[in-house]
Coordinates of N, CA, C and O and ligand atoms in Angstrom, one line a residue:
M1 N -18.4 -3.5 -1.4 CA -17.2 -3.1 -0.9 C -17.6 -2.5 0.5 O -18.5 -2.1 0.9
P2 N -16.6 -2.6 1.6 CA -16.9 -2.1 3.0 C -16.9 -0.5 3.0 O -16.2 0.2 2.2
E3 N -17.6 -0.1 3.9 CA -17.6 1.6 4.1 C -16.5 2.0 5.1 O -16.2 1.6 6.0
F4 N -15.9 3.0 4.5 CA -14.8 3.7 5.0 C -14.6 5.1 4.5 O -15.0 5.0 3.3
N5 N -13.7 6.1 5.0 CA -13.5 7.3 4.7 C -12.3 7.3 3.3 O -11.3 7.5 3.9
R6 N -12.7 6.9 2.2 CA -11.9 6.9 1.1 C -11.1 8.1 1.0 O -9.7 8.0 0.9
R7 N -11.6 9.3 1.0 CA -11.0 10.3 0.7 C -10.0 10.9 1.9 O -8.9 11.0 1.5
G8 N -10.2 10.4 2.8 CA -9.4 10.5 4.3 C -8.0 9.8 4.1 O -7.0 10.0 4.4
L9 N -8.5 8.3 3.8 CA -7.4 7.2 3.8 C -6.3 7.9 2.6 O -5.1 7.9 2.6
M10 N -7.2 8.3 1.5 CA -6.0 8.7 0.3 C -5.3 9.9 0.8 O -4.2 10.2 0.4
Q11 N -6.0 10.9 1.6 CA -5.0 12.0 2.0 C -4.2 11.6 2.7 O -2.8 12.1 2.7
Q12 N -4.3 10.5 3.5 CA -3.0 10.0 4.3 C -1.8 9.7 3.6 O -0.7 9.5 3.9
A13 N -2.2 8.6 2.4 CA -1.3 8.2 1.5 C -0.8 9.5 0.8 O 0.7 9.4 0.8
L14 N -1.2 10.3 0.5 CA -0.7 11.6 -0.2 C 0.3 12.2 0.8 O 1.4 12.5 0.4
Q15 N -0.2 12.4 1.9 CA 0.8 13.0 2.9 C 2.1 12.2 3.0 O 3.3 12.5 3.3
A16 N 1.7 10.7 3.4 CA 3.0 9.6 3.5 C 4.0 9.8 2.3 O 5.3 9.9 2.5
R17 N 3.3 10.0 1.2 CA 4.1 10.4 -0.2 C 5.1 11.3 -0.1 O 6.3 11.4 -0.5
R18 N 4.8 12.4 0.7 CA 6.0 13.7 0.9 C 7.2 13.1 1.7 O 7.9 14.1 1.8
K19 N 6.9 12.1 2.5 CA 8.0 12.0 3.6 C 8.9 10.9 2.7 O 9.8 10.3 3.4
A20 N 8.6 10.5 1.3 CA 9.4 9.3 1.0 C 10.9 9.8 0.5 O 11.1 11.2 0.4
Y21 N 11.7 8.8 0.6 CA 13.1 8.7 0.6 C 13.3 8.2 -0.8 O 13.6 7.1 -1.0
A22 N 13.5 9.2 -2.0 CA 13.4 8.4 -3.3 C 14.6 9.5 -4.2 O 14.4 9.7 -5.4
P23 N 15.8 9.5 -3.6 CA 16.7 10.2 -4.5 C 17.3 9.6 -5.8 O 17.8 10.4 -6.8
Y24 N 16.9 8.1 -6.0 CA 17.3 7.3 -7.0 C 16.4 7.4 -8.2 O 16.6 7.9 -9.5
S25 N 15.1 7.1 -8.1 CA 14.2 6.8 -9.0 C 13.4 8.2 -8.9 O 12.6 8.4 -10.2
L26 N 13.4 9.2 -8.2 CA 12.5 10.5 -8.1 C 11.0 10.1 -8.3 O 10.4 11.0 -8.8
Y27 N 10.9 8.9 -7.7 CA 9.5 8.4 -7.9 C 8.9 8.0 -6.3 O 8.9 7.0 -6.1
P28 N 8.4 9.2 -5.6 CA 8.0 8.7 -4.6 C 6.5 8.1 -4.3 O 5.9 8.5 -5.0
V29 N 6.6 7.5 -3.4 CA 5.2 6.5 -3.1 C 4.8 6.9 -1.6 O 5.8 6.7 -0.7
G30 N 3.5 6.8 -1.4 CA 3.0 6.9 -0.1 C 1.8 5.8 0.0 O 1.2 5.6 -1.1
S31 N 1.8 5.4 1.5 CA 0.8 4.3 1.6 C 0.0 4.9 2.9 O 0.7 4.9 3.8
A32 N -1.0 4.5 2.8 CA -2.1 4.4 4.1 C -2.9 3.1 4.2 O -3.6 2.9 3.1
L33 N -2.5 2.3 5.4 CA -3.0 1.0 5.6 C -4.3 1.0 6.5 O -3.7 1.5 7.7
L34 N -5.4 0.8 6.3 CA -6.7 0.9 7.2 C -6.9 -0.3 8.1 O -7.2 -1.3 7.0
A35 N -6.5 -0.5 9.1 CA -6.7 -1.9 9.9 C -8.2 -1.9 10.3 O -9.0 -0.8 10.5
A36 N -8.5 -2.9 10.5 CA -9.9 -3.4 10.9 C -10.4 -2.7 12.2 O -11.5 -2.2 12.3
N37 N -9.4 -2.3 13.2 CA -9.9 -1.6 14.1 C -10.1 -0.2 14.0 O -10.3 0.7 14.9
G38 N -9.6 0.4 12.7 CA -10.0 1.9 12.6 C -8.6 2.5 12.4 O -8.5 3.6 12.0
D39 N -7.3 2.0 13.2 CA -6.2 2.5 12.8 C -5.5 2.5 11.5 O -5.9 1.8 10.8
V40 N -4.8 3.7 11.2 CA -4.1 3.9 9.9 C -2.8 4.0 10.0 O -2.2 4.5 11.0
I41 N -1.9 2.9 9.3 CA -0.5 2.9 9.4 C -0.1 3.3 8.0 O -0.6 2.7 7.0
S42 N 0.7 4.6 7.9 CA 1.1 5.0 6.7 C 2.6 4.7 6.8 O 3.3 4.2 7.6
S43 N 3.1 4.6 5.5 CA 4.5 4.6 5.0 C 4.9 4.9 3.9 O 3.9 5.3 3.0
A44 N 6.2 5.5 3.7 CA 6.8 5.9 2.5 C 7.6 5.0 1.6 O 8.3 4.0 2.7
S45 N 7.8 5.2 0.5 CA 8.9 4.3 -0.1 C 10.3 5.1 0.5 O 10.6 6.3 0.6
V46 N 11.4 4.2 0.8 CA 12.6 4.3 1.4 C 13.7 3.5 0.4 O 13.7 2.3 0.3
E47 N 14.2 4.4 -0.5 CA 15.2 3.6 -1.4 C 16.8 3.8 -0.8 O 17.0 4.1 0.3
N48 N 17.5 3.1 -1.3 CA 18.7 2.6 -1.0 C 19.9 2.8 -2.3 O 19.3 2.3 -3.2
A49 N 20.9 3.3 -1.8 CA 21.9 3.0 -3.1 C 22.3 1.6 -3.9 O 22.2 1.5 -4.9
C50 N 22.0 0.6 -2.8 CA 21.7 -0.6 -3.2 C 20.2 -0.9 -3.5 O 19.5 -1.0 -2.8
I51 N 20.1 -1.0 -4.8 CA 18.5 -0.8 -5.1 C 17.6 -2.0 -4.5 O 16.4 -2.1 -4.3
A52 N 18.5 -3.2 -4.3 CA 17.7 -4.4 -3.6 C 17.3 -4.3 -2.2 O 16.6 -4.8 -1.8
A53 N 17.9 -2.9 -1.6 CA 17.5 -2.8 -0.4 C 16.5 -1.6 -0.4 O 15.8 -1.5 1.1
D54 N 15.7 -1.2 -1.3 CA 14.6 -0.4 -1.6 C 13.3 -1.1 -0.6 O 13.2 -2.5 -0.8
I55 N 12.7 -0.2 -0.1 CA 11.4 -0.7 0.3 C 10.1 0.1 -0.2 O 10.2 1.3 0.4
C56 N 9.3 -0.5 -0.8 CA 8.4 0.1 -1.4 C 7.2 0.7 -0.2 O 7.1 0.2 0.9
A57 N 6.3 1.4 -0.6 CA 5.6 2.2 0.5 C 4.6 1.1 1.0 O 4.3 0.9 2.2
P58 N 4.0 0.5 0.2 CA 2.8 -0.5 0.7 C 3.4 -1.7 1.6 O 2.9 -1.8 2.4
H59 N 4.8 -2.1 0.9 CA 5.4 -3.3 1.7 C 5.8 -2.8 3.2 O 5.7 -3.4 4.2
G60 N 6.4 -1.5 3.2 CA 6.7 -0.8 4.6 C 5.5 -0.5 5.3 O 5.6 -0.9 6.6
A61 N 4.4 -0.4 4.8 CA 2.9 -0.2 5.6 C 2.9 -1.5 6.1 O 2.4 -1.8 7.6
F62 N 2.8 -2.5 5.2 CA 2.7 -3.9 6.2 C 3.8 -4.3 7.0 O 3.5 -4.9 8.2
L63 N 4.7 -3.9 6.9 CA 5.9 -4.4 7.9 C 5.7 -3.8 9.3 O 5.7 -4.3 10.3
K64 N 5.4 -2.1 9.2 CA 5.1 -1.5 10.3 C 3.8 -2.2 10.9 O 3.8 -2.7 12.3
A65 N 2.8 -2.5 10.1 CA 1.7 -3.0 11.0 C 1.7 -4.4 11.4 O 1.4 -4.6 12.6
V66 N 2.2 -5.3 10.9 CA 2.1 -6.7 11.1 C 3.2 -6.6 12.3 O 3.0 -7.5 13.4
S67 N 4.0 -5.9 12.3 CA 5.4 -5.8 13.5 C 4.5 -5.2 14.6 O 5.2 -5.4 16.1
E68 N 3.5 -4.6 14.4 CA 3.0 -3.9 15.7 C 1.5 -4.6 16.1 O 0.5 -4.4 16.7
S69 N 1.5 -6.0 15.4 CA 0.3 -7.0 15.9 C -0.8 -6.8 15.1 O -1.6 -7.5 15.5
Y70 N -1.0 -5.7 14.3 CA -2.1 -5.6 13.3 C -2.2 -6.9 12.4 O -1.1 -7.4 11.9
R71 N -3.6 -7.7 12.4 CA -3.7 -8.7 11.4 C -4.9 -8.7 10.5 O -4.8 -9.3 9.5
E72 N -5.8 -7.8 10.7 CA -6.8 -7.6 9.8 C -6.9 -6.1 9.3 O -6.8 -5.2 10.0
F73 N -7.2 -6.1 8.0 CA -7.1 -4.8 7.1 C -8.3 -4.6 6.4 O -9.0 -5.6 5.8
V74 N -8.4 -3.4 6.1 CA -10.0 -3.2 5.3 C -9.7 -2.6 4.2 O -10.0 -3.0 3.0
A75 N -8.5 -1.7 4.1 CA -8.2 -0.9 2.9 C -6.9 -0.6 2.7 O -6.1 -0.3 3.7
L76 N -6.2 -0.3 1.4 CA -4.8 0.0 1.6 C -4.9 1.4 0.3 O -5.1 1.2 -0.8
A77 N -4.5 2.5 0.6 CA -4.2 3.5 -0.3 C -2.7 3.8 -1.0 O -2.2 3.6 0.1
I78 N -2.7 3.7 -1.8 CA -1.4 4.0 -2.5 C -1.2 5.3 -3.5 O -1.9 5.2 -4.2
A79 N -0.4 6.1 -3.1 CA -0.2 7.6 -3.8 C 1.0 7.7 -4.5 O 2.1 7.2 -3.8
T80 N 0.9 7.6 -5.8 CA 1.8 7.9 -6.7 C 1.7 9.2 -7.8 O 0.5 9.7 -7.5
L81 N 2.8 9.4 -8.6 CA 2.5 10.5 -9.4 C 1.1 10.3 -10.4 O 0.4 11.3 -10.6
N82 N 1.0 9.1 -10.8 CA 0.0 9.0 -11.8 C -1.0 7.8 -11.4 O -1.9 7.3 -12.0
G83 N -1.0 7.4 -10.0 CA -2.1 6.4 -9.6 C -1.5 4.9 -10.2 O -2.7 4.4 -10.6
D84 N -0.4 4.9 -10.0 CA 0.0 3.6 -10.7 C -0.2 2.3 -9.6 O -0.1 2.6 -8.5
P85 N -0.3 1.1 -10.1 CA -0.5 -0.2 -9.2 C 0.9 -0.3 -8.5 O 1.9 -0.1 -8.9
P86 N 0.6 -1.3 -7.5 CA 2.0 -1.8 -6.9 C 2.8 -2.7 -7.6 O 2.0 -3.3 -8.4
C87 N 4.0 -2.9 -7.3 CA 5.0 -3.8 -8.0 C 4.6 -5.2 -7.3 O 3.7 -5.5 -6.6
G88 N 4.9 -6.3 -8.1 CA 4.8 -7.6 -7.8 C 4.9 -8.2 -6.4 O 4.5 -8.8 -5.8
I89 N 6.2 -7.7 -5.8 CA 6.5 -8.0 -4.5 C 5.6 -7.1 -3.5 O 4.8 -8.1 -2.8
C90 N 5.1 -6.0 -3.7 CA 4.1 -5.6 -2.9 C 2.8 -6.2 -2.9 O 2.2 -6.6 -1.7
R91 N 2.3 -6.7 -4.3 CA 1.2 -7.5 -4.4 C 1.4 -8.8 -3.7 O 0.1 -9.2 -3.1
Q92 N 2.5 -9.5 -3.7 CA 2.4 -10.9 -3.1 C 2.3 -10.4 -1.4 O 1.9 -11.3 -0.6
V93 N 3.1 -9.4 -0.9 CA 3.1 -8.9 0.4 C 1.3 -8.7 1.0 O 0.8 -9.0 1.9
I94 N 0.7 -8.1 0.3 CA -0.5 -7.7 0.3 C -1.5 -8.7 0.6 O -2.4 -8.9 1.1
A95 N -1.2 -9.7 -0.5 CA -1.9 -11.0 -0.6 C -1.8 -12.0 0.6 O -2.8 -12.6 1.1
E96 N -0.6 -11.9 1.1 CA -0.4 -12.5 2.3 C -1.0 -12.1 3.5 O -1.7 -13.0 4.1
F97 N -1.3 -11.2 3.7 CA -2.0 -10.4 5.0 C -3.1 -10.1 4.7 O -4.0 -9.7 5.7
A98 N -3.7 -9.7 3.6 CA -4.9 -9.0 3.1 C -5.5 -9.4 1.9 O -5.8 -8.4 1.0
P99 N -5.9 -10.8 1.6 CA -6.3 -11.0 0.4 C -7.6 -10.7 -0.1 O -8.1 -10.6 -1.4
D100 N -8.5 -9.9 0.9 CA -9.8 -9.6 0.5 C -9.7 -7.9 0.6 O -10.8 -7.2 0.8
I101 N -8.3 -7.2 0.8 CA -8.2 -5.8 0.8 C -9.0 -4.9 -0.2 O -8.9 -5.4 -1.5
V102 N -9.5 -3.8 0.0 CA -9.7 -2.7 -0.9 C -8.5 -2.0 -1.4 O -7.9 -1.5 -0.3
V103 N -8.4 -2.1 -2.4 CA -7.1 -1.1 -3.0 C -7.2 0.3 -3.8 O -8.1 0.0 -4.7
L104 N -6.7 1.6 -3.2 CA -7.2 2.6 -3.7 C -5.6 3.1 -4.6 O -4.9 3.2 -3.8
L105 N -5.9 3.5 -5.8 CA -4.9 3.8 -6.4 C -5.0 5.2 -6.7 O -5.8 5.7 -7.5
V106 N -4.2 6.2 -6.1 CA -4.6 7.5 -6.1 C -3.3 8.3 -6.7 O -2.2 8.3 -6.4
N107 N -3.7 9.5 -7.5 CA -2.5 9.9 -8.1 C -2.5 11.5 -7.5 O -3.3 11.8 -6.6
E108 N -1.4 12.1 -7.9 CA -1.1 13.3 -7.3 C -2.5 14.5 -7.4 O -2.5 15.3 -6.4
A109 N -3.2 14.3 -8.2 CA -4.3 15.2 -8.6 C -5.7 14.8 -7.5 O -6.5 15.4 -7.4
G110 N -5.4 13.7 -6.8 CA -6.5 13.2 -6.1 C -7.5 12.3 -6.8 O -8.4 11.9 -5.9
E111 N -7.1 12.2 -8.0 CA -8.1 11.1 -8.7 C -7.9 9.6 -8.4 O -6.4 9.2 -8.2
F112 N -8.5 8.8 -8.5 CA -8.3 7.5 -8.0 C -8.9 6.4 -8.7 O -10.2 6.7 -9.2
E113 N -8.8 5.0 -8.6 CA -9.2 3.9 -9.0 C -9.1 3.1 -7.8 O -8.2 2.8 -7.3
E114 N -10.6 2.2 -7.7 CA -10.8 1.4 -6.7 C -10.5 0.0 -7.1 O -11.3 -0.3 -8.2
L115 N -9.8 -0.8 -6.6 CA -9.8 -2.3 -7.1 C -9.9 -3.3 -5.9 O -9.4 -3.1 -4.8
S116 N -10.5 -4.4 -6.3 CA -10.2 -5.6 -5.2 C -8.9 -6.3 -5.4 O -8.2 -5.9 -6.6
M117 N -8.5 -7.2 -4.5 CA -7.5 -7.8 -4.4 C -7.4 -8.9 -5.5 O -6.3 -9.1 -6.3
A118 N -8.7 -9.3 -5.9 CA -8.7 -10.5 -7.2 C -8.4 -9.7 -8.4 O -7.7 -10.3 -9.3
A119 N -8.7 -8.4 -8.4 CA -8.0 -7.6 -9.8 C -6.5 -7.2 -9.7 O -6.1 -7.2 -10.5
V120 N -6.2 -7.0 -8.5 CA -4.8 -6.5 -8.4 C -3.9 -7.9 -8.6 O -2.9 -7.6 -9.0
M121 N -4.1 -9.0 -7.8 CA -3.1 -10.1 -7.9 C -4.3 -11.3 -8.0 O -4.6 -12.0 -7.0
A122 N -4.5 -11.7 -9.2 CA -5.5 -12.9 -9.4 C -4.7 -14.3 -9.1 O -5.9 -15.2 -8.3
T123 N -3.4 -14.4 -9.0 CA -3.2 -15.7 -8.4 C -2.1 -15.6 -7.6 O -0.9 -15.8 -8.2
P124 N -2.2 -15.3 -6.5 CA -0.7 -15.0 -5.6 C 0.0 -16.6 -5.3 O -0.9 -17.5 -5.3
F125 N 1.0 -16.5 -5.1 CA 1.5 -17.5 -4.3 C 1.3 -17.7 -3.1 O 1.0 -16.8 -2.3
G126 N 0.6 -19.1 -2.6 CA 0.3 -19.2 -1.5 C 1.0 -20.4 -0.9 O 1.7 -21.2 -1.2
P127 N 0.3 -21.0 0.6 CA 0.9 -21.9 1.2 C 0.3 -23.1 0.4 O -0.8 -23.0 0.0
H128 N 1.4 -24.2 0.5 CA 0.8 -25.3 -0.1 C 0.6 -26.4 1.0 O 1.6 -26.6 2.0
P129 N -0.3 -27.3 0.9 CA -0.3 -28.3 1.8 C 1.0 -29.6 1.9 O 1.4 -29.5 0.6
A130 N 1.1 -30.0 2.9 CA 2.4 -31.0 2.9 C 2.0 -32.0 2.2 O 1.0 -32.5 2.1
Ligands
ZN201 ZN1 6.4 -2.7 -4.2

């Protein structure tokens, strides 16, 4: 596993979680994405009255990062009430841009679990040769 400040990254995910817009689920989520150059891109979940328009925190972090030209990533911290894993759509988004990333699932108390992407998503959908 690569060396980086796990506690610092998780703290940023917990801080991002406080900015979530989650009036429908009451389940705020925060993410902090560590790029290879050391920058951290954070995001919070943003819900919508039309549930299909919701953007999860990990998804939002990748949207921000990729749209700012980041392409290499080291780790992703996801902060939830209970340290829950990302949803399927987020797993696919992570797999697209960071198939070897380290994923930290942190709960409100700061307890965490560290997973490889192979554990998070063993068989992502990928591009197929023509
Ligand atoms: Zn998601």
